[in-house]
Amino acid sequence: MEIEVRARINDASKIKDLLQTKAEFVESSNENDLYLRHESDVGRSLVLRIRRKENGSFLTFKGKSKGDDTAWPDVDLPLSHPDDLENLLLGSDYIEVVRINKHRSTYREQDFEINLDEIDNLGSFIEIEGRGTDSDRTAVEEKITKFLIDLGIQKSNIIRKGYVTLMLEKVSSSHNK
């Protein structure tokens, strides 16, 4: 299971400098994500993501979140025709939930994948992803949180929500103004 914790950051260059001493740089990429759900799936038990990157596209199945919006079962599959699949799904009772565009710098530390994300209309974040089971989810989240604090990130900046939730909240609040 994928277990993620993210935090809002104010100074991405400072975090980037710290990461270069604690982790190995992997890549930088632009990612365009389309999240979809079936119209009958009111409880969000399964979300599909079509991710387009420079080096290929992927279809991700994300199961229902465990606990906060920080852990869920997922499966990634290479995708050779993302536009065709998007059109097929949108014509088959799937609904666009949200699109998220980001520039991502990825690092690897022994236990984690670390992403510095600049997300259109949301801002700068660090996202740390670990893997575990449902039974050790809390321990993995605590280890990730400690790593964030060791990077100088304030506990108050740690977010227990995914980017989809954050984007939907932002869109909702801008419609209510």
Short mmCIF file of N, CA and C in Angstrom, two decimals:
data_model
loop_
_atom_site.label_atom_id
_atom_site.label_comp_id
_atom_site.label_asym_id
_atom_site.label_seq_id
_atom_site.Cartn_x
_atom_site.Cartn_y
_atom_site.Cartn_z
N MET A 1 0.85 -1.17 0.00
CA MET A 1 0.00 0.00 0.00
C MET A 1 0.89 1.23 0.00
N GLU A 2 0.45 2.24 -0.72
CA GLU A 2 1.14 3.52 -0.79
C GLU A 2 0.74 4.35 0.42
N ILE A 3 1.74 4.90 1.13
CA ILE A 3 1.48 5.73 2.31
C ILE A 3 2.20 7.05 2.09
N GLU A 4 1.43 8.14 2.05
CA GLU A 4 2.00 9.45 1.74
C GLU A 4 1.67 10.45 2.83
N VAL A 5 2.64 11.33 3.05
CA VAL A 5 2.42 12.50 3.90
C VAL A 5 3.00 13.67 3.12
N ARG A 6 2.29 14.77 3.12
CA ARG A 6 2.78 15.95 2.40
C ARG A 6 2.72 17.17 3.29
N ALA A 7 3.47 18.18 2.88
CA ALA A 7 3.49 19.43 3.63
C ALA A 7 3.61 20.59 2.65
N ARG A 8 3.00 21.67 3.03
CA ARG A 8 3.12 22.91 2.27
C ARG A 8 4.51 23.48 2.58
N ILE A 9 5.21 23.97 1.56
CA ILE A 9 6.53 24.56 1.80
C ILE A 9 6.57 25.97 1.22
N ASN A 10 7.34 26.82 1.91
CA ASN A 10 7.47 28.21 1.48
C ASN A 10 8.74 28.45 0.68
N ASP A 11 9.79 27.68 0.99
CA ASP A 11 11.09 27.89 0.36
C ASP A 11 11.57 26.57 -0.25
N ALA A 12 11.14 26.31 -1.47
CA ALA A 12 11.49 25.05 -2.14
C ALA A 12 12.99 24.91 -2.34
N SER A 13 13.69 26.01 -2.62
CA SER A 13 15.14 25.92 -2.87
C SER A 13 15.89 25.50 -1.60
N LYS A 14 15.44 25.96 -0.45
CA LYS A 14 16.06 25.55 0.82
C LYS A 14 15.87 24.05 1.05
N ILE A 15 14.65 23.56 0.81
CA ILE A 15 14.37 22.14 0.98
C ILE A 15 15.18 21.33 -0.04
N LYS A 16 15.27 21.83 -1.25
CA LYS A 16 16.05 21.14 -2.30
C LYS A 16 17.51 21.01 -1.88
N ASP A 17 18.09 22.07 -1.32
CA ASP A 17 19.48 22.02 -0.85
C ASP A 17 19.65 20.98 0.24
N LEU A 18 18.71 20.92 1.18
CA LEU A 18 18.78 19.92 2.26
C LEU A 18 18.64 18.50 1.71
N LEU A 19 17.76 18.32 0.76
CA LEU A 19 17.55 16.98 0.19
C LEU A 19 18.80 16.47 -0.51
N GLN A 20 19.57 17.37 -1.10
CA GLN A 20 20.77 16.93 -1.81
C GLN A 20 21.81 16.33 -0.87
N THR A 21 21.70 16.61 0.43
CA THR A 21 22.61 16.00 1.40
C THR A 21 22.01 14.75 2.03
N LYS A 22 20.70 14.55 1.90
CA LYS A 22 20.02 13.43 2.58
C LYS A 22 19.46 12.38 1.63
N ALA A 23 19.41 12.69 0.33
CA ALA A 23 18.75 11.78 -0.61
C ALA A 23 19.42 11.88 -1.98
N GLU A 24 19.10 10.92 -2.82
CA GLU A 24 19.65 10.87 -4.18
C GLU A 24 18.62 11.44 -5.15
N PHE A 25 19.07 12.40 -5.98
CA PHE A 25 18.18 12.96 -7.00
C PHE A 25 17.89 11.90 -8.06
N VAL A 26 16.62 11.79 -8.46
CA VAL A 26 16.21 10.79 -9.46
C VAL A 26 15.87 11.47 -10.79
N GLU A 27 14.92 12.42 -10.77
CA GLU A 27 14.51 13.07 -12.01
C GLU A 27 13.64 14.28 -11.72
N SER A 28 13.51 15.12 -12.74
CA SER A 28 12.52 16.20 -12.75
C SER A 28 11.58 15.93 -13.91
N SER A 29 10.30 16.22 -13.70
CA SER A 29 9.33 15.96 -14.76
C SER A 29 8.13 16.87 -14.61
N ASN A 30 7.41 17.00 -15.71
CA ASN A 30 6.11 17.66 -15.69
C ASN A 30 5.07 16.56 -15.78
N GLU A 31 4.10 16.61 -14.89
CA GLU A 31 3.06 15.58 -14.84
C GLU A 31 1.70 16.24 -14.99
N ASN A 32 0.90 15.66 -15.86
CA ASN A 32 -0.47 16.11 -16.06
C ASN A 32 -1.37 14.94 -15.68
N ASP A 33 -2.11 15.11 -14.59
CA ASP A 33 -2.94 14.04 -14.04
C ASP A 33 -4.42 14.35 -14.22
N LEU A 34 -5.14 13.37 -14.71
CA LEU A 34 -6.59 13.44 -14.81
C LEU A 34 -7.15 12.37 -13.88
N TYR A 35 -7.98 12.79 -12.92
CA TYR A 35 -8.62 11.86 -11.98
C TYR A 35 -10.07 11.68 -12.40
N LEU A 36 -10.49 10.42 -12.42
CA LEU A 36 -11.85 10.06 -12.84
C LEU A 36 -12.46 9.11 -11.83
N ARG A 37 -13.78 9.14 -11.75
CA ARG A 37 -14.50 8.14 -10.96
C ARG A 37 -15.76 7.78 -11.73
N HIS A 38 -16.27 6.59 -11.47
CA HIS A 38 -17.51 6.18 -12.12
C HIS A 38 -18.66 6.94 -11.48
N GLU A 39 -19.65 7.32 -12.27
CA GLU A 39 -20.76 8.14 -11.73
C GLU A 39 -21.52 7.43 -10.62
N SER A 40 -21.50 6.10 -10.57
CA SER A 40 -22.21 5.38 -9.51
C SER A 40 -21.39 5.26 -8.22
N ASP A 41 -20.12 5.64 -8.28
CA ASP A 41 -19.22 5.50 -7.13
C ASP A 41 -19.27 6.77 -6.28
N VAL A 42 -20.34 6.92 -5.53
CA VAL A 42 -20.54 8.12 -4.71
C VAL A 42 -19.55 8.15 -3.54
N GLY A 43 -19.21 6.99 -2.99
CA GLY A 43 -18.32 6.92 -1.83
C GLY A 43 -16.84 6.93 -2.16
N ARG A 44 -16.50 7.14 -3.41
CA ARG A 44 -15.10 7.18 -3.86
C ARG A 44 -14.33 5.94 -3.43
N SER A 45 -14.84 4.77 -3.80
CA SER A 45 -14.13 3.54 -3.44
C SER A 45 -13.05 3.19 -4.46
N LEU A 46 -13.12 3.76 -5.66
CA LEU A 46 -12.09 3.53 -6.67
C LEU A 46 -11.94 4.79 -7.51
N VAL A 47 -10.71 5.25 -7.64
CA VAL A 47 -10.42 6.40 -8.49
C VAL A 47 -9.42 5.95 -9.55
N LEU A 48 -9.61 6.41 -10.76
CA LEU A 48 -8.66 6.16 -11.83
C LEU A 48 -7.90 7.44 -12.10
N ARG A 49 -6.60 7.29 -12.34
CA ARG A 49 -5.79 8.46 -12.71
C ARG A 49 -5.07 8.14 -14.02
N ILE A 50 -5.19 9.04 -14.96
CA ILE A 50 -4.38 8.97 -16.17
C ILE A 50 -3.28 10.02 -16.00
N ARG A 51 -2.04 9.54 -15.94
CA ARG A 51 -0.89 10.45 -15.76
C ARG A 51 -0.10 10.50 -17.06
N ARG A 52 0.11 11.71 -17.53
CA ARG A 52 0.92 11.93 -18.73
C ARG A 52 2.22 12.60 -18.30
N LYS A 53 3.34 11.98 -18.70
CA LYS A 53 4.68 12.52 -18.42
C LYS A 53 5.48 12.49 -19.72
N GLU A 54 6.64 13.17 -19.69
CA GLU A 54 7.49 13.18 -20.89
C GLU A 54 7.92 11.77 -21.28
N ASN A 55 8.16 10.90 -20.30
CA ASN A 55 8.69 9.57 -20.60
C ASN A 55 7.60 8.49 -20.65
N GLY A 56 6.35 8.88 -20.77
CA GLY A 56 5.29 7.89 -20.90
C GLY A 56 4.06 8.24 -20.09
N SER A 57 3.03 7.46 -20.30
CA SER A 57 1.76 7.66 -19.59
C SER A 57 1.43 6.41 -18.79
N PHE A 58 0.64 6.62 -17.73
CA PHE A 58 0.30 5.52 -16.83
C PHE A 58 -1.16 5.63 -16.41
N LEU A 59 -1.77 4.49 -16.22
CA LEU A 59 -3.10 4.41 -15.63
C LEU A 59 -2.91 3.88 -14.22
N THR A 60 -3.47 4.58 -13.25
CA THR A 60 -3.37 4.15 -11.85
C THR A 60 -4.77 3.90 -11.31
N PHE A 61 -4.93 2.76 -10.67
CA PHE A 61 -6.14 2.43 -9.93
C PHE A 61 -5.85 2.72 -8.47
N LYS A 62 -6.62 3.60 -7.86
CA LYS A 62 -6.45 3.91 -6.44
C LYS A 62 -7.69 3.45 -5.70
N GLY A 63 -7.49 2.55 -4.75
CA GLY A 63 -8.60 2.07 -3.93
C GLY A 63 -8.97 3.09 -2.87
N LYS A 64 -9.97 2.76 -2.08
CA LYS A 64 -10.47 3.66 -1.04
C LYS A 64 -9.36 3.96 -0.03
N SER A 65 -9.27 5.23 0.36
CA SER A 65 -8.26 5.68 1.32
C SER A 65 -8.46 5.01 2.67
N LYS A 66 -7.34 4.69 3.30
CA LYS A 66 -7.36 4.11 4.65
C LYS A 66 -7.05 5.23 5.64
N GLY A 67 -7.94 5.50 6.56
CA GLY A 67 -7.71 6.57 7.54
C GLY A 67 -7.84 7.91 6.87
N ASP A 68 -6.92 8.84 7.24
CA ASP A 68 -6.89 10.14 6.58
C ASP A 68 -6.60 9.91 5.10
N ASP A 69 -6.52 10.97 4.36
CA ASP A 69 -6.28 10.89 2.92
C ASP A 69 -4.78 10.68 2.68
N THR A 70 -4.21 9.63 3.31
CA THR A 70 -2.76 9.43 3.26
C THR A 70 -2.34 8.04 2.80
N ALA A 71 -3.24 7.07 2.76
CA ALA A 71 -2.84 5.70 2.43
C ALA A 71 -3.95 5.00 1.66
N TRP A 72 -3.55 4.26 0.63
CA TRP A 72 -4.53 3.53 -0.16
C TRP A 72 -3.80 2.48 -0.99
N PRO A 73 -4.52 1.40 -1.32
CA PRO A 73 -3.95 0.44 -2.26
C PRO A 73 -3.96 1.05 -3.66
N ASP A 74 -2.91 0.77 -4.44
CA ASP A 74 -2.87 1.31 -5.79
C ASP A 74 -2.10 0.37 -6.72
N VAL A 75 -2.41 0.49 -8.00
CA VAL A 75 -1.74 -0.28 -9.05
C VAL A 75 -1.49 0.67 -10.21
N ASP A 76 -0.24 0.70 -10.71
CA ASP A 76 0.13 1.51 -11.88
C ASP A 76 0.35 0.60 -13.08
N LEU A 77 -0.21 1.00 -14.22
CA LEU A 77 -0.03 0.25 -15.46
C LEU A 77 0.44 1.19 -16.56
N PRO A 78 1.44 0.77 -17.35
CA PRO A 78 1.85 1.60 -18.49
C PRO A 78 0.67 1.78 -19.44
N LEU A 79 0.62 2.93 -20.08
CA LEU A 79 -0.52 3.26 -20.93
C LEU A 79 0.01 3.82 -22.25
N SER A 80 -0.31 3.17 -23.35
CA SER A 80 0.23 3.61 -24.64
C SER A 80 -0.68 4.60 -25.38
N HIS A 81 -1.96 4.64 -25.02
CA HIS A 81 -2.89 5.54 -25.73
C HIS A 81 -3.76 6.29 -24.71
N PRO A 82 -3.17 7.25 -23.98
CA PRO A 82 -3.94 7.92 -22.92
C PRO A 82 -5.14 8.71 -23.44
N ASP A 83 -5.02 9.34 -24.59
CA ASP A 83 -6.15 10.13 -25.11
C ASP A 83 -7.33 9.22 -25.47
N ASP A 84 -7.02 8.08 -26.08
CA ASP A 84 -8.09 7.14 -26.43
C ASP A 84 -8.79 6.61 -25.18
N LEU A 85 -7.99 6.27 -24.15
CA LEU A 85 -8.59 5.76 -22.91
C LEU A 85 -9.43 6.85 -22.24
N GLU A 86 -8.93 8.08 -22.20
CA GLU A 86 -9.70 9.18 -21.61
C GLU A 86 -11.05 9.32 -22.30
N ASN A 87 -11.05 9.33 -23.61
CA ASN A 87 -12.31 9.46 -24.36
C ASN A 87 -13.24 8.29 -24.11
N LEU A 88 -12.68 7.08 -24.04
CA LEU A 88 -13.49 5.89 -23.77
C LEU A 88 -14.14 5.97 -22.40
N LEU A 89 -13.36 6.33 -21.38
CA LEU A 89 -13.89 6.40 -20.02
C LEU A 89 -14.95 7.50 -19.88
N LEU A 90 -14.65 8.68 -20.45
CA LEU A 90 -15.62 9.78 -20.36
C LEU A 90 -16.91 9.46 -21.11
N GLY A 91 -16.84 8.57 -22.09
CA GLY A 91 -18.03 8.14 -22.80
C GLY A 91 -18.70 6.93 -22.17
N SER A 92 -18.16 6.46 -21.04
CA SER A 92 -18.67 5.24 -20.39
C SER A 92 -19.02 5.48 -18.93
N ASP A 93 -19.67 6.58 -18.65
CA ASP A 93 -20.17 6.91 -17.31
C ASP A 93 -19.09 7.23 -16.30
N TYR A 94 -17.87 7.53 -16.77
CA TYR A 94 -16.86 8.05 -15.86
C TYR A 94 -16.92 9.56 -15.89
N ILE A 95 -16.65 10.15 -14.74
CA ILE A 95 -16.75 11.60 -14.57
C ILE A 95 -15.37 12.14 -14.22
N GLU A 96 -15.02 13.26 -14.86
CA GLU A 96 -13.77 13.94 -14.50
C GLU A 96 -13.93 14.53 -13.11
N VAL A 97 -13.03 14.16 -12.21
CA VAL A 97 -13.04 14.70 -10.85
C VAL A 97 -12.23 15.99 -10.82
N VAL A 98 -10.99 15.91 -11.32
CA VAL A 98 -10.12 17.08 -11.31
C VAL A 98 -8.90 16.80 -12.19
N ARG A 99 -8.29 17.87 -12.68
CA ARG A 99 -7.00 17.77 -13.39
C ARG A 99 -5.96 18.50 -12.54
N ILE A 100 -4.81 17.88 -12.41
CA ILE A 100 -3.73 18.47 -11.62
C ILE A 100 -2.47 18.47 -12.48
N ASN A 101 -1.90 19.66 -12.64
CA ASN A 101 -0.65 19.81 -13.40
C ASN A 101 0.44 20.23 -12.43
N LYS A 102 1.58 19.52 -12.51
CA LYS A 102 2.65 19.84 -11.58
C LYS A 102 4.01 19.64 -12.21
N HIS A 103 4.98 20.39 -11.68
CA HIS A 103 6.39 20.14 -11.95
C HIS A 103 6.91 19.42 -10.73
N ARG A 104 7.54 18.27 -10.94
CA ARG A 104 7.96 17.42 -9.83
C ARG A 104 9.45 17.13 -9.93
N SER A 105 10.15 17.30 -8.80
CA SER A 105 11.54 16.84 -8.66
C SER A 105 11.52 15.69 -7.68
N THR A 106 12.03 14.54 -8.12
CA THR A 106 11.95 13.32 -7.33
C THR A 106 13.32 12.94 -6.79
N TYR A 107 13.33 12.56 -5.51
CA TYR A 107 14.53 12.10 -4.82
C TYR A 107 14.22 10.75 -4.19
N ARG A 108 15.26 9.98 -3.92
CA ARG A 108 15.08 8.71 -3.24
C ARG A 108 16.00 8.68 -2.03
N GLU A 109 15.39 8.32 -0.92
CA GLU A 109 16.09 8.09 0.33
C GLU A 109 15.89 6.61 0.60
N GLN A 110 16.64 6.04 1.50
CA GLN A 110 16.60 4.59 1.72
C GLN A 110 15.17 4.04 1.79
N ASP A 111 14.31 4.66 2.58
CA ASP A 111 12.97 4.13 2.80
C ASP A 111 11.87 4.84 2.03
N PHE A 112 12.18 5.98 1.41
CA PHE A 112 11.13 6.83 0.86
C PHE A 112 11.43 7.32 -0.55
N GLU A 113 10.33 7.65 -1.26
CA GLU A 113 10.42 8.48 -2.44
C GLU A 113 9.98 9.87 -2.00
N ILE A 114 10.76 10.87 -2.36
CA ILE A 114 10.50 12.24 -1.92
C ILE A 114 10.26 13.09 -3.17
N ASN A 115 9.15 13.81 -3.18
CA ASN A 115 8.81 14.65 -4.33
C ASN A 115 8.66 16.09 -3.89
N LEU A 116 9.36 16.98 -4.59
CA LEU A 116 9.11 18.42 -4.44
C LEU A 116 8.20 18.80 -5.60
N ASP A 117 7.02 19.27 -5.27
CA ASP A 117 5.99 19.54 -6.27
C ASP A 117 5.62 21.01 -6.31
N GLU A 118 5.58 21.54 -7.51
CA GLU A 118 5.02 22.87 -7.75
C GLU A 118 3.74 22.63 -8.55
N ILE A 119 2.60 22.86 -7.90
CA ILE A 119 1.31 22.50 -8.48
C ILE A 119 0.57 23.76 -8.91
N ASP A 120 0.16 23.76 -10.18
CA ASP A 120 -0.60 24.90 -10.70
C ASP A 120 -1.81 25.16 -9.81
N ASN A 121 -1.98 26.41 -9.41
CA ASN A 121 -3.12 26.88 -8.62
C ASN A 121 -3.16 26.37 -7.18
N LEU A 122 -2.12 25.64 -6.73
CA LEU A 122 -2.08 25.18 -5.33
C LEU A 122 -0.82 25.63 -4.60
N GLY A 123 0.32 25.66 -5.29
CA GLY A 123 1.55 26.09 -4.65
C GLY A 123 2.60 25.00 -4.56
N SER A 124 3.52 25.17 -3.59
CA SER A 124 4.67 24.28 -3.43
C SER A 124 4.46 23.32 -2.27
N PHE A 125 4.84 22.06 -2.51
CA PHE A 125 4.66 21.01 -1.51
C PHE A 125 5.84 20.06 -1.55
N ILE A 126 6.04 19.38 -0.43
CA ILE A 126 6.90 18.21 -0.40
C ILE A 126 5.98 17.04 -0.08
N GLU A 127 6.15 15.95 -0.82
CA GLU A 127 5.35 14.75 -0.62
C GLU A 127 6.33 13.61 -0.41
N ILE A 128 6.15 12.89 0.67
CA ILE A 128 7.02 11.74 0.94
C ILE A 128 6.15 10.50 0.93
N GLU A 129 6.61 9.52 0.16
CA GLU A 129 5.84 8.29 -0.03
C GLU A 129 6.65 7.10 0.49
N GLY A 130 6.00 6.32 1.33
CA GLY A 130 6.56 5.06 1.78
C GLY A 130 5.61 3.94 1.38
N ARG A 131 6.02 2.73 1.62
CA ARG A 131 5.16 1.58 1.33
C ARG A 131 5.01 0.80 2.61
N GLY A 132 3.85 0.20 2.77
CA GLY A 132 3.61 -0.60 3.96
C GLY A 132 2.29 -1.33 3.85
N THR A 133 1.92 -1.93 4.95
CA THR A 133 0.64 -2.63 5.03
C THR A 133 -0.30 -1.81 5.89
N ASP A 134 -1.55 -2.20 5.90
CA ASP A 134 -2.53 -1.49 6.72
C ASP A 134 -2.12 -1.51 8.19
N SER A 135 -1.51 -2.62 8.63
CA SER A 135 -1.16 -2.74 10.05
C SER A 135 0.03 -1.87 10.45
N ASP A 136 0.92 -1.52 9.53
CA ASP A 136 2.05 -0.67 9.90
C ASP A 136 1.94 0.75 9.34
N ARG A 137 0.75 1.11 8.85
CA ARG A 137 0.52 2.44 8.27
C ARG A 137 0.89 3.56 9.22
N THR A 138 0.45 3.46 10.48
CA THR A 138 0.73 4.52 11.45
C THR A 138 2.23 4.68 11.68
N ALA A 139 2.95 3.57 11.79
CA ALA A 139 4.40 3.63 12.01
C ALA A 139 5.10 4.27 10.82
N VAL A 140 4.68 3.94 9.60
CA VAL A 140 5.28 4.54 8.41
C VAL A 140 4.98 6.04 8.36
N GLU A 141 3.74 6.43 8.67
CA GLU A 141 3.38 7.86 8.70
C GLU A 141 4.22 8.61 9.72
N GLU A 142 4.45 8.01 10.89
CA GLU A 142 5.26 8.66 11.93
C GLU A 142 6.71 8.82 11.47
N LYS A 143 7.24 7.82 10.78
CA LYS A 143 8.61 7.89 10.27
C LYS A 143 8.73 9.00 9.22
N ILE A 144 7.74 9.10 8.34
CA ILE A 144 7.73 10.16 7.33
C ILE A 144 7.63 11.52 8.00
N THR A 145 6.75 11.65 8.99
CA THR A 145 6.59 12.92 9.70
C THR A 145 7.90 13.34 10.36
N LYS A 146 8.60 12.40 10.97
CA LYS A 146 9.90 12.70 11.59
C LYS A 146 10.89 13.21 10.54
N PHE A 147 10.91 12.58 9.37
CA PHE A 147 11.79 13.01 8.29
C PHE A 147 11.47 14.45 7.88
N LEU A 148 10.18 14.77 7.76
CA LEU A 148 9.78 16.14 7.41
C LEU A 148 10.26 17.14 8.46
N ILE A 149 10.08 16.80 9.72
CA ILE A 149 10.50 17.69 10.80
C ILE A 149 12.02 17.86 10.79
N ASP A 150 12.74 16.77 10.50
CA ASP A 150 14.21 16.84 10.39
C ASP A 150 14.65 17.76 9.25
N LEU A 151 13.79 17.95 8.25
CA LEU A 151 14.08 18.88 7.16
C LEU A 151 13.74 20.32 7.53
N GLY A 152 13.23 20.52 8.75
CA GLY A 152 12.89 21.86 9.21
C GLY A 152 11.47 22.28 8.89
N ILE A 153 10.65 21.35 8.50
CA ILE A 153 9.26 21.67 8.18
C ILE A 153 8.44 21.67 9.46
N GLN A 154 7.68 22.74 9.64
CA GLN A 154 6.85 22.87 10.82
C GLN A 154 5.72 21.84 10.79
N LYS A 155 5.43 21.29 11.96
CA LYS A 155 4.35 20.31 12.04
C LYS A 155 3.02 20.89 11.55
N SER A 156 2.83 22.19 11.76
CA SER A 156 1.58 22.83 11.34
C SER A 156 1.43 22.90 9.81
N ASN A 157 2.53 22.70 9.07
CA ASN A 157 2.47 22.71 7.60
C ASN A 157 2.20 21.33 7.02
N ILE A 158 2.21 20.30 7.87
CA ILE A 158 1.95 18.94 7.41
C ILE A 158 0.46 18.78 7.15
N ILE A 159 0.15 18.20 6.00
CA ILE A 159 -1.23 18.11 5.53
C ILE A 159 -1.62 16.64 5.43
N ARG A 160 -2.76 16.31 5.96
CA ARG A 160 -3.27 14.93 5.89
C ARG A 160 -4.33 14.81 4.80
N LYS A 161 -4.09 15.48 3.70
CA LYS A 161 -5.01 15.44 2.56
C LYS A 161 -4.20 15.25 1.30
N GLY A 162 -4.81 14.60 0.32
CA GLY A 162 -4.18 14.43 -0.98
C GLY A 162 -4.39 15.66 -1.85
N TYR A 163 -3.64 15.72 -2.94
CA TYR A 163 -3.75 16.85 -3.85
C TYR A 163 -5.14 16.97 -4.45
N VAL A 164 -5.79 15.85 -4.70
CA VAL A 164 -7.15 15.89 -5.26
C VAL A 164 -8.08 16.60 -4.29
N THR A 165 -8.02 16.22 -3.02
CA THR A 165 -8.87 16.85 -2.00
C THR A 165 -8.55 18.34 -1.89
N LEU A 166 -7.27 18.69 -1.86
CA LEU A 166 -6.87 20.10 -1.76
C LEU A 166 -7.38 20.91 -2.95
N MET A 167 -7.27 20.34 -4.14
CA MET A 167 -7.72 21.05 -5.34
C MET A 167 -9.24 21.20 -5.33
N LEU A 168 -9.95 20.14 -4.95
CA LEU A 168 -11.42 20.23 -4.89
C LEU A 168 -11.87 21.26 -3.86
N GLU A 169 -11.18 21.32 -2.71
CA GLU A 169 -11.50 22.34 -1.70
C GLU A 169 -11.26 23.73 -2.24
N LYS A 170 -10.16 23.92 -2.97
CA LYS A 170 -9.86 25.24 -3.53
C LYS A 170 -10.92 25.64 -4.55
N VAL A 171 -11.28 24.72 -5.43
CA VAL A 171 -12.30 25.01 -6.45
C VAL A 171 -13.63 25.33 -5.77
N SER A 172 -13.99 24.54 -4.75
CA SER A 172 -15.24 24.74 -4.03
C SER A 172 -15.27 26.10 -3.34
N SER A 173 -14.16 26.48 -2.70
CA SER A 173 -14.14 27.76 -1.98
C SER A 173 -14.17 28.94 -2.95
N SER A 174 -13.57 28.78 -4.14
CA SER A 174 -13.61 29.89 -5.10
C SER A 174 -15.00 30.04 -5.72
N HIS A 175 -15.76 28.94 -5.78
CA HIS A 175 -17.14 29.02 -6.29
C HIS A 175 -18.08 29.62 -5.26
N ASN A 176 -17.72 29.51 -3.98
CA ASN A 176 -18.57 30.03 -2.91
C ASN A 176 -18.34 31.51 -2.63
N LYS A 177 -17.40 32.12 -3.32
CA LYS A 177 -17.10 33.54 -3.07
C LYS A 177 -17.96 34.42 -3.93
#
